[in-house]
Amino acid sequence: MNKNRPVNLDISTIKLPAAALVSILHRVSGVVLFAVVALLLYMLDASLESEQGFADMAAAFNSIPAKLILWASLAALIYHLLAGVRHLLMDLGIGESLEGGRRGAVLVLVLSVILILLAGVWLW
């Protein structure tokens, strides 16, 4: 084994390609969505318990922290959906080349930012 090869263990200095970044963020958005489902199910249960519970949940959705949580949830959903469609297209053989994968990854990132910003404007 060659002992003279460079070893870089500082993850912050490694430049990830766009496809790797999209893949990692796809997994992160999936974990966020998993956690958000529990919160939204709790809120649904509380709103269906009584009229007062519904009023409490409606009032909670008008607060700024709740709107931020809802926006973050929508952001995770939008990103996860777009990255998932990209993965499905690659499974069909579309964008499998190195250049096609890079273009698809950049397209997912750009479309995600645009749609997430539009969702934020729509929520406020």
PDB file of C-alpha atoms in Angstrom:
ATOM      1  CA  MET A   1       0.000   0.000   0.000  1.00  0.00           C
ATOM      2  CA  ASN A   2       1.261   3.479  -0.861  1.00  0.00           C
ATOM      3  CA  LYS A   3       1.811   5.428   2.372  1.00  0.00           C
ATOM      4  CA  ASN A   4       2.677   8.708   0.592  1.00  0.00           C
ATOM      5  CA  ARG A   5      -0.765   9.451  -0.789  1.00  0.00           C
ATOM      6  CA  PRO A   6      -2.517  12.542   0.563  1.00  0.00           C
ATOM      7  CA  VAL A   7      -5.155  12.050   3.232  1.00  0.00           C
ATOM      8  CA  ASN A   8      -7.834  14.707   3.648  1.00  0.00           C
ATOM      9  CA  LEU A   9     -10.073  14.107   6.639  1.00  0.00           C
ATOM     10  CA  ASP A  10     -11.517  17.630   6.844  1.00  0.00           C
ATOM     11  CA  ILE A  11     -14.997  17.222   5.320  1.00  0.00           C
ATOM     12  CA  SER A  12     -15.529  20.986   5.120  1.00  0.00           C
ATOM     13  CA  THR A  13     -12.757  21.358   2.541  1.00  0.00           C
ATOM     14  CA  ILE A  14     -14.017  18.625   0.204  1.00  0.00           C
ATOM     15  CA  LYS A  15     -15.845  19.991  -2.843  1.00  0.00           C
ATOM     16  CA  LEU A  16     -18.825  17.721  -3.481  1.00  0.00           C
ATOM     17  CA  PRO A  17     -20.211  17.489  -7.005  1.00  0.00           C
ATOM     18  CA  ALA A  18     -23.774  18.733  -7.519  1.00  0.00           C
ATOM     19  CA  ALA A  19     -25.114  15.186  -7.895  1.00  0.00           C
ATOM     20  CA  ALA A  20     -23.674  14.164  -4.527  1.00  0.00           C
ATOM     21  CA  LEU A  21     -25.116  17.248  -2.857  1.00  0.00           C
ATOM     22  CA  VAL A  22     -28.560  16.530  -4.339  1.00  0.00           C
ATOM     23  CA  SER A  23     -28.395  12.929  -3.174  1.00  0.00           C
ATOM     24  CA  ILE A  24     -27.395  13.858   0.384  1.00  0.00           C
ATOM     25  CA  LEU A  25     -30.063  16.565   0.598  1.00  0.00           C
ATOM     26  CA  HIS A  26     -32.645  14.078  -0.726  1.00  0.00           C
ATOM     27  CA  ARG A  27     -31.939  11.818   2.227  1.00  0.00           C
ATOM     28  CA  VAL A  28     -32.017  14.733   4.679  1.00  0.00           C
ATOM     29  CA  SER A  29     -35.349  15.955   3.302  1.00  0.00           C
ATOM     30  CA  GLY A  30     -36.749  12.435   3.708  1.00  0.00           C
ATOM     31  CA  VAL A  31     -35.780  12.395   7.383  1.00  0.00           C
ATOM     32  CA  VAL A  32     -37.328  15.850   7.863  1.00  0.00           C
ATOM     33  CA  LEU A  33     -40.552  14.687   6.210  1.00  0.00           C
ATOM     34  CA  PHE A  34     -40.652  11.632   8.464  1.00  0.00           C
ATOM     35  CA  ALA A  35     -40.426  13.846  11.550  1.00  0.00           C
ATOM     36  CA  VAL A  36     -42.960  16.349  10.218  1.00  0.00           C
ATOM     37  CA  VAL A  37     -45.552  13.635   9.606  1.00  0.00           C
ATOM     38  CA  ALA A  38     -45.646  12.910  13.353  1.00  0.00           C
ATOM     39  CA  LEU A  39     -46.166  16.596  14.148  1.00  0.00           C
ATOM     40  CA  LEU A  40     -48.883  17.036  11.526  1.00  0.00           C
ATOM     41  CA  LEU A  41     -50.706  13.890  12.677  1.00  0.00           C
ATOM     42  CA  TYR A  42     -50.665  15.217  16.236  1.00  0.00           C
ATOM     43  CA  MET A  43     -52.107  18.519  15.047  1.00  0.00           C
ATOM     44  CA  LEU A  44     -54.771  16.717  13.012  1.00  0.00           C
ATOM     45  CA  ASP A  45     -55.738  14.625  16.033  1.00  0.00           C
ATOM     46  CA  ALA A  46     -55.957  17.720  18.230  1.00  0.00           C
ATOM     47  CA  SER A  47     -58.070  19.559  15.674  1.00  0.00           C
ATOM     48  CA  LEU A  48     -60.526  16.661  15.350  1.00  0.00           C
ATOM     49  CA  GLU A  49     -61.023  16.191  19.090  1.00  0.00           C
ATOM     50  CA  SER A  50     -63.337  19.145  19.653  1.00  0.00           C
ATOM     51  CA  GLU A  51     -64.323  22.561  18.412  1.00  0.00           C
ATOM     52  CA  GLN A  52     -61.936  24.111  20.905  1.00  0.00           C
ATOM     53  CA  GLY A  53     -59.094  21.901  19.665  1.00  0.00           C
ATOM     54  CA  PHE A  54     -59.832  22.996  16.105  1.00  0.00           C
ATOM     55  CA  ALA A  55     -59.838  26.653  17.154  1.00  0.00           C
ATOM     56  CA  ASP A  56     -56.536  26.161  18.979  1.00  0.00           C
ATOM     57  CA  MET A  57     -54.898  24.569  15.936  1.00  0.00           C
ATOM     58  CA  ALA A  58     -56.294  27.264  13.622  1.00  0.00           C
ATOM     59  CA  ALA A  59     -54.859  29.932  15.927  1.00  0.00           C
ATOM     60  CA  ALA A  60     -51.535  28.082  16.087  1.00  0.00           C
ATOM     61  CA  PHE A  61     -51.241  28.103  12.293  1.00  0.00           C
ATOM     62  CA  ASN A  62     -51.490  31.897  12.331  1.00  0.00           C
ATOM     63  CA  SER A  63     -48.361  32.267  14.458  1.00  0.00           C
ATOM     64  CA  ILE A  64     -44.971  32.973  12.900  1.00  0.00           C
ATOM     65  CA  PRO A  65     -43.225  29.853  14.303  1.00  0.00           C
ATOM     66  CA  ALA A  66     -45.991  27.627  12.937  1.00  0.00           C
ATOM     67  CA  LYS A  67     -45.754  29.302   9.534  1.00  0.00           C
ATOM     68  CA  LEU A  68     -41.987  28.753   9.541  1.00  0.00           C
ATOM     69  CA  ILE A  69     -42.457  25.084  10.422  1.00  0.00           C
ATOM     70  CA  LEU A  70     -45.077  24.728   7.701  1.00  0.00           C
ATOM     71  CA  TRP A  71     -42.788  26.466   5.195  1.00  0.00           C
ATOM     72  CA  ALA A  72     -39.871  24.198   6.156  1.00  0.00           C
ATOM     73  CA  SER A  73     -42.167  21.192   5.755  1.00  0.00           C
ATOM     74  CA  LEU A  74     -43.245  22.365   2.318  1.00  0.00           C
ATOM     75  CA  ALA A  75     -39.621  23.038   1.412  1.00  0.00           C
ATOM     76  CA  ALA A  76     -38.652  19.479   2.372  1.00  0.00           C
ATOM     77  CA  LEU A  77     -41.621  18.093   0.431  1.00  0.00           C
ATOM     78  CA  ILE A  78     -40.863  20.151  -2.689  1.00  0.00           C
ATOM     79  CA  TYR A  79     -37.185  19.231  -2.660  1.00  0.00           C
ATOM     80  CA  HIS A  80     -37.824  15.559  -1.937  1.00  0.00           C
ATOM     81  CA  LEU A  81     -40.378  15.378  -4.750  1.00  0.00           C
ATOM     82  CA  LEU A  82     -38.102  16.994  -7.335  1.00  0.00           C
ATOM     83  CA  ALA A  83     -35.067  14.927  -6.336  1.00  0.00           C
ATOM     84  CA  GLY A  84     -37.203  11.783  -6.338  1.00  0.00           C
ATOM     85  CA  VAL A  85     -38.430  12.507  -9.866  1.00  0.00           C
ATOM     86  CA  ARG A  86     -34.810  12.992 -10.914  1.00  0.00           C
ATOM     87  CA  HIS A  87     -33.909   9.596  -9.443  1.00  0.00           C
ATOM     88  CA  LEU A  88     -36.855   7.966 -11.221  1.00  0.00           C
ATOM     89  CA  LEU A  89     -35.839   9.521 -14.540  1.00  0.00           C
ATOM     90  CA  MET A  90     -32.311   8.222 -14.040  1.00  0.00           C
ATOM     91  CA  ASP A  91     -33.766   4.753 -13.363  1.00  0.00           C
ATOM     92  CA  LEU A  92     -35.433   5.019 -16.781  1.00  0.00           C
ATOM     93  CA  GLY A  93     -32.067   5.835 -18.363  1.00  0.00           C
ATOM     94  CA  ILE A  94     -32.577   9.584 -18.731  1.00  0.00           C
ATOM     95  CA  GLY A  95     -29.643  11.669 -17.512  1.00  0.00           C
ATOM     96  CA  GLU A  96     -27.366   8.780 -16.598  1.00  0.00           C
ATOM     97  CA  SER A  97     -24.247  10.247 -18.171  1.00  0.00           C
ATOM     98  CA  LEU A  98     -21.829  12.321 -16.136  1.00  0.00           C
ATOM     99  CA  GLU A  99     -22.916  15.556 -17.807  1.00  0.00           C
ATOM    100  CA  GLY A 100     -26.610  14.580 -17.697  1.00  0.00           C
ATOM    101  CA  GLY A 101     -26.355  13.808 -13.986  1.00  0.00           C
ATOM    102  CA  ARG A 102     -24.719  17.158 -13.300  1.00  0.00           C
ATOM    103  CA  ARG A 103     -27.315  19.055 -15.330  1.00  0.00           C
ATOM    104  CA  GLY A 104     -30.155  17.189 -13.655  1.00  0.00           C
ATOM    105  CA  ALA A 105     -28.739  17.926 -10.218  1.00  0.00           C
ATOM    106  CA  VAL A 106     -28.344  21.627 -10.966  1.00  0.00           C
ATOM    107  CA  LEU A 107     -31.885  21.707 -12.401  1.00  0.00           C
ATOM    108  CA  VAL A 108     -33.268  20.122  -9.215  1.00  0.00           C
ATOM    109  CA  LEU A 109     -31.447  22.677  -7.058  1.00  0.00           C
ATOM    110  CA  VAL A 110     -32.602  25.668  -9.136  1.00  0.00           C
ATOM    111  CA  LEU A 111     -36.224  24.509  -9.416  1.00  0.00           C
ATOM    112  CA  SER A 112     -36.302  23.722  -5.702  1.00  0.00           C
ATOM    113  CA  VAL A 113     -35.127  27.188  -4.738  1.00  0.00           C
ATOM    114  CA  ILE A 114     -37.694  28.817  -7.034  1.00  0.00           C
ATOM    115  CA  LEU A 115     -40.604  26.674  -5.826  1.00  0.00           C
ATOM    116  CA  ILE A 116     -39.618  26.973  -2.153  1.00  0.00           C
ATOM    117  CA  LEU A 117     -39.497  30.758  -2.441  1.00  0.00           C
ATOM    118  CA  LEU A 118     -42.885  30.761  -4.170  1.00  0.00           C
ATOM    119  CA  ALA A 119     -44.292  28.600  -1.381  1.00  0.00           C
ATOM    120  CA  GLY A 120     -42.926  31.078   1.166  1.00  0.00           C
ATOM    121  CA  VAL A 121     -44.561  33.991  -0.641  1.00  0.00           C
ATOM    122  CA  TRP A 122     -47.837  32.058  -0.839  1.00  0.00           C
ATOM    123  CA  LEU A 123     -47.796  31.243   2.898  1.00  0.00           C
ATOM    124  CA  TRP A 124     -47.220  34.824   4.040  1.00  0.00           C
TER     125      TRP A 124
END
